[in-house]
PDB file of C-alpha atoms in Angstrom:
ATOM      1  CA  MET A   1      33.078 -76.449 -23.154  1.00  0.00           C
ATOM      2  CA  PHE A   2      31.973 -78.710 -25.996  1.00  0.00           C
ATOM      3  CA  ALA A   3      31.547 -81.896 -23.985  1.00  0.00           C
ATOM      4  CA  GLU A   4      27.908 -82.556 -25.001  1.00  0.00           C
ATOM      5  CA  PHE A   5      28.625 -81.729 -28.640  1.00  0.00           C
ATOM      6  CA  LEU A   6      31.620 -84.090 -28.714  1.00  0.00           C
ATOM      7  CA  LYS A   7      29.659 -86.795 -26.892  1.00  0.00           C
ATOM      8  CA  ASN A   8      26.941 -86.645 -29.558  1.00  0.00           C
ATOM      9  CA  LEU A   9      29.487 -86.448 -32.357  1.00  0.00           C
ATOM     10  CA  VAL A  10      31.309 -89.654 -31.428  1.00  0.00           C
ATOM     11  CA  GLN A  11      28.426 -91.896 -30.400  1.00  0.00           C
ATOM     12  CA  PRO A  12      27.956 -95.065 -32.502  1.00  0.00           C
ATOM     13  CA  ASN A  13      25.048 -93.661 -34.538  1.00  0.00           C
ATOM     14  CA  PRO A  14      25.334 -89.885 -34.432  1.00  0.00           C
ATOM     15  CA  PRO A  15      22.155 -87.975 -35.141  1.00  0.00           C
ATOM     16  CA  THR A  16      22.055 -85.595 -38.066  1.00  0.00           C
ATOM     17  CA  LEU A  17      23.861 -82.529 -36.851  1.00  0.00           C
ATOM     18  CA  PRO A  18      21.803 -79.379 -36.362  1.00  0.00           C
ATOM     19  CA  ASN A  19      22.938 -76.674 -38.774  1.00  0.00           C
ATOM     20  CA  SER A  20      24.894 -74.733 -36.147  1.00  0.00           C
ATOM     21  CA  ASP A  21      26.717 -77.872 -34.974  1.00  0.00           C
ATOM     22  CA  ALA A  22      27.512 -78.917 -38.541  1.00  0.00           C
ATOM     23  CA  ARG A  23      28.998 -75.475 -39.177  1.00  0.00           C
ATOM     24  CA  LEU A  24      31.138 -75.773 -36.072  1.00  0.00           C
ATOM     25  CA  ALA A  25      32.312 -79.301 -36.851  1.00  0.00           C
ATOM     26  CA  LEU A  26      33.261 -78.440 -40.400  1.00  0.00           C
ATOM     27  CA  ALA A  27      35.008 -75.232 -39.296  1.00  0.00           C
ATOM     28  CA  ALA A  28      37.007 -77.312 -36.819  1.00  0.00           C
ATOM     29  CA  LEU A  29      38.176 -79.558 -39.672  1.00  0.00           C
ATOM     30  CA  LEU A  30      39.435 -76.474 -41.519  1.00  0.00           C
ATOM     31  CA  VAL A  31      41.333 -75.426 -38.399  1.00  0.00           C
ATOM     32  CA  ARG A  32      42.761 -78.927 -37.978  1.00  0.00           C
ATOM     33  CA  VAL A  33      44.189 -79.025 -41.482  1.00  0.00           C
ATOM     34  CA  ALA A  34      45.558 -75.476 -41.147  1.00  0.00           C
ATOM     35  CA  ARG A  35      47.367 -76.448 -37.946  1.00  0.00           C
ATOM     36  CA  ALA A  36      48.712 -79.718 -39.363  1.00  0.00           C
ATOM     37  CA  ASP A  37      52.017 -78.185 -40.443  1.00  0.00           C
ATOM     38  CA  GLY A  38      52.682 -76.704 -37.012  1.00  0.00           C
ATOM     39  CA  SER A  39      52.090 -73.195 -38.333  1.00  0.00           C
ATOM     40  CA  TYR A  40      48.719 -71.480 -38.111  1.00  0.00           C
ATOM     41  CA  ASP A  41      49.349 -68.193 -39.808  1.00  0.00           C
ATOM     42  CA  PRO A  42      47.148 -65.133 -40.375  1.00  0.00           C
ATOM     43  CA  ALA A  43      46.614 -65.976 -44.065  1.00  0.00           C
ATOM     44  CA  GLU A  44      45.133 -69.350 -43.093  1.00  0.00           C
ATOM     45  CA  VAL A  45      42.941 -67.734 -40.429  1.00  0.00           C
ATOM     46  CA  ALA A  46      41.701 -65.195 -42.990  1.00  0.00           C
ATOM     47  CA  ARG A  47      41.046 -67.970 -45.557  1.00  0.00           C
ATOM     48  CA  ILE A  48      39.033 -69.964 -43.026  1.00  0.00           C
ATOM     49  CA  GLU A  49      36.933 -66.928 -42.126  1.00  0.00           C
ATOM     50  CA  LYS A  50      36.342 -66.088 -45.797  1.00  0.00           C
ATOM     51  CA  LEU A  51      35.277 -69.677 -46.505  1.00  0.00           C
ATOM     52  CA  LEU A  52      32.863 -69.591 -43.567  1.00  0.00           C
ATOM     53  CA  CYS A  53      31.357 -66.295 -44.792  1.00  0.00           C
ATOM     54  CA  ILE A  54      30.848 -67.680 -48.291  1.00  0.00           C
ATOM     55  CA  ARG A  55      29.698 -71.165 -47.306  1.00  0.00           C
ATOM     56  CA  TYR A  56      27.244 -70.087 -44.631  1.00  0.00           C
ATOM     57  CA  GLY A  57      26.308 -66.555 -45.722  1.00  0.00           C
ATOM     58  CA  ILE A  58      27.427 -65.060 -42.433  1.00  0.00           C
ATOM     59  CA  THR A  59      29.097 -61.755 -41.598  1.00  0.00           C
ATOM     60  CA  PRO A  60      32.862 -61.469 -41.082  1.00  0.00           C
ATOM     61  CA  GLN A  61      32.236 -60.975 -37.360  1.00  0.00           C
ATOM     62  CA  GLU A  62      30.128 -64.136 -37.189  1.00  0.00           C
ATOM     63  CA  ALA A  63      32.789 -66.024 -39.152  1.00  0.00           C
ATOM     64  CA  SER A  64      35.475 -64.825 -36.742  1.00  0.00           C
ATOM     65  CA  GLY A  65      33.416 -66.027 -33.787  1.00  0.00           C
ATOM     66  CA  LEU A  66      32.731 -69.382 -35.435  1.00  0.00           C
ATOM     67  CA  ARG A  67      36.428 -69.818 -36.240  1.00  0.00           C
ATOM     68  CA  ALA A  68      37.373 -69.008 -32.637  1.00  0.00           C
ATOM     69  CA  GLN A  69      34.902 -71.631 -31.373  1.00  0.00           C
ATOM     70  CA  ALA A  70      36.244 -74.096 -33.953  1.00  0.00           C
ATOM     71  CA  GLU A  71      39.784 -73.561 -32.689  1.00  0.00           C
ATOM     72  CA  VAL A  72      38.686 -74.553 -29.177  1.00  0.00           C
ATOM     73  CA  LEU A  73      36.711 -77.536 -30.486  1.00  0.00           C
ATOM     74  CA  GLU A  74      39.643 -78.691 -32.606  1.00  0.00           C
ATOM     75  CA  GLU A  75      41.865 -78.687 -29.512  1.00  0.00           C
ATOM     76  CA  GLU A  76      39.301 -80.628 -27.467  1.00  0.00           C
ATOM     77  CA  ALA A  77      38.122 -82.968 -30.223  1.00  0.00           C
ATOM     78  CA  PRO A  78      39.059 -86.612 -30.246  1.00  0.00           C
ATOM     79  CA  ASP A  79      41.377 -87.969 -32.865  1.00  0.00           C
ATOM     80  CA  THR A  80      40.592 -87.158 -36.479  1.00  0.00           C
ATOM     81  CA  VAL A  81      39.286 -90.662 -37.155  1.00  0.00           C
ATOM     82  CA  ARG A  82      36.341 -90.514 -34.744  1.00  0.00           C
ATOM     83  CA  PHE A  83      35.685 -86.848 -35.429  1.00  0.00           C
ATOM     84  CA  THR A  84      35.385 -87.240 -39.201  1.00  0.00           C
ATOM     85  CA  ARG A  85      33.518 -90.544 -39.060  1.00  0.00           C
ATOM     86  CA  ALA A  86      30.719 -88.842 -37.155  1.00  0.00           C
ATOM     87  CA  ILE A  87      30.646 -85.961 -39.627  1.00  0.00           C
ATOM     88  CA  LYS A  88      30.531 -88.420 -42.549  1.00  0.00           C
ATOM     89  CA  ASP A  89      27.422 -90.004 -41.098  1.00  0.00           C
ATOM     90  CA  ALA A  90      25.736 -86.638 -40.626  1.00  0.00           C
ATOM     91  CA  VAL A  91      26.713 -84.674 -43.761  1.00  0.00           C
ATOM     92  CA  PRO A  92      25.664 -85.442 -47.387  1.00  0.00           C
ATOM     93  CA  TYR A  93      28.401 -86.484 -49.848  1.00  0.00           C
ATOM     94  CA  GLU A  94      28.125 -83.311 -51.956  1.00  0.00           C
ATOM     95  CA  ASP A  95      28.779 -81.198 -48.871  1.00  0.00           C
ATOM     96  CA  ARG A  96      31.720 -83.409 -47.919  1.00  0.00           C
ATOM     97  CA  THR A  97      33.381 -82.902 -51.312  1.00  0.00           C
ATOM     98  CA  SER A  98      32.981 -79.142 -50.980  1.00  0.00           C
ATOM     99  CA  VAL A  99      34.567 -79.376 -47.526  1.00  0.00           C
ATOM    100  CA  ILE A 100      37.580 -81.136 -49.072  1.00  0.00           C
ATOM    101  CA  GLU A 101      37.836 -78.334 -51.629  1.00  0.00           C
ATOM    102  CA  ALA A 102      37.713 -75.753 -48.836  1.00  0.00           C
ATOM    103  CA  MET A 103      40.382 -77.677 -46.934  1.00  0.00           C
ATOM    104  CA  TRP A 104      42.653 -77.705 -49.995  1.00  0.00           C
ATOM    105  CA  SER A 105      42.235 -73.942 -50.279  1.00  0.00           C
ATOM    106  CA  VAL A 106      43.425 -73.588 -46.681  1.00  0.00           C
ATOM    107  CA  VAL A 107      46.404 -75.889 -47.331  1.00  0.00           C
ATOM    108  CA  VAL A 108      47.637 -73.829 -50.281  1.00  0.00           C
ATOM    109  CA  GLU A 109      46.835 -70.422 -48.744  1.00  0.00           C
ATOM    110  CA  ASP A 110      50.265 -69.933 -47.196  1.00  0.00           C
ATOM    111  CA  GLY A 111      51.977 -70.876 -50.460  1.00  0.00           C
ATOM    112  CA  VAL A 112      53.554 -73.995 -48.980  1.00  0.00           C
ATOM    113  CA  ARG A 113      52.175 -77.515 -49.254  1.00  0.00           C
ATOM    114  CA  ASP A 114      53.454 -79.307 -46.202  1.00  0.00           C
ATOM    115  CA  GLU A 115      53.550 -83.099 -45.958  1.00  0.00           C
ATOM    116  CA  GLY A 116      51.728 -82.931 -42.608  1.00  0.00           C
ATOM    117  CA  GLU A 117      48.873 -80.991 -44.177  1.00  0.00           C
ATOM    118  CA  ASP A 118      48.759 -83.407 -47.117  1.00  0.00           C
ATOM    119  CA  GLN A 119      48.591 -86.370 -44.732  1.00  0.00           C
ATOM    120  CA  VAL A 120      45.779 -84.869 -42.672  1.00  0.00           C
ATOM    121  CA  LEU A 121      43.846 -83.950 -45.792  1.00  0.00           C
ATOM    122  CA  ARG A 122      44.244 -87.423 -47.315  1.00  0.00           C
ATOM    123  CA  LEU A 123      43.112 -88.966 -44.033  1.00  0.00           C
ATOM    124  CA  VAL A 124      40.125 -86.634 -43.698  1.00  0.00           C
ATOM    125  CA  ALA A 125      39.069 -87.179 -47.322  1.00  0.00           C
ATOM    126  CA  SER A 126      39.247 -90.936 -46.865  1.00  0.00           C
ATOM    127  CA  LEU A 127      37.385 -90.854 -43.562  1.00  0.00           C
ATOM    128  CA  LEU A 128      34.692 -88.605 -45.023  1.00  0.00           C
ATOM    129  CA  GLY A 129      34.243 -91.142 -47.813  1.00  0.00           C
ATOM    130  CA  VAL A 130      35.461 -88.753 -50.486  1.00  0.00           C
ATOM    131  CA  SER A 131      37.221 -90.666 -53.245  1.00  0.00           C
ATOM    132  CA  ASP A 132      40.841 -89.976 -54.164  1.00  0.00           C
ATOM    133  CA  ARG A 133      39.603 -88.851 -57.564  1.00  0.00           C
ATOM    134  CA  ASP A 134      37.126 -86.328 -56.104  1.00  0.00           C
ATOM    135  CA  SER A 135      39.770 -85.047 -53.690  1.00  0.00           C
ATOM    136  CA  ALA A 136      42.270 -84.631 -56.546  1.00  0.00           C
ATOM    137  CA  LEU A 137      39.652 -82.803 -58.615  1.00  0.00           C
ATOM    138  CA  ALA A 138      38.935 -80.513 -55.660  1.00  0.00           C
ATOM    139  CA  ARG A 139      42.661 -79.797 -55.325  1.00  0.00           C
ATOM    140  CA  GLN A 140      42.865 -79.025 -59.060  1.00  0.00           C
ATOM    141  CA  ARG A 141      39.899 -76.641 -58.846  1.00  0.00           C
ATOM    142  CA  VAL A 142      41.593 -74.808 -55.996  1.00  0.00           C
ATOM    143  CA  GLY A 143      44.898 -74.700 -57.881  1.00  0.00           C
ATOM    144  CA  SER A 144      43.308 -73.314 -61.046  1.00  0.00           C
ATOM    145  CA  ARG A 145      41.501 -70.613 -59.046  1.00  0.00           C
ATOM    146  CA  GLN A 146      44.715 -69.684 -57.301  1.00  0.00           C
ATOM    147  CA  SER A 147      46.628 -69.331 -60.578  1.00  0.00           C
ATOM    148  CA  ASP A 148      43.768 -67.261 -62.031  1.00  0.00           C
ATOM    149  CA  GLY A 149      44.307 -64.618 -59.443  1.00  0.00           C
TER     150      GLY A 149
END
């Protein structure tokens, strides 16, 4: 289904992703981290859709469709290393740090921080070129928002 997209994503010098492809790739990363603990629950699905609505200014129906496509892509995508390396080359640093923040919000959504999720998020942050410091700050921002309400 996504063969051409994946082929372009993992080539040695990936082109800058068109906006729709970048949305899909980043949504797939959110799905990947949500699934990392072996549980993909409705709260995580809802968080992903809300993040997509906010980040891309799309309707809840569009976000649901994008998330569904991202779930399929995440299943078909190569290992996280090649997948994120291509995204790193195609997405500006500021957008990558906001993706890490969004990923942390998915990790904490179910109220449980699982070691598998932490490992995937650390790997993704590193592969996206986001420093440990920036990832930790993103996690803190998410944590302070969560405790605020």
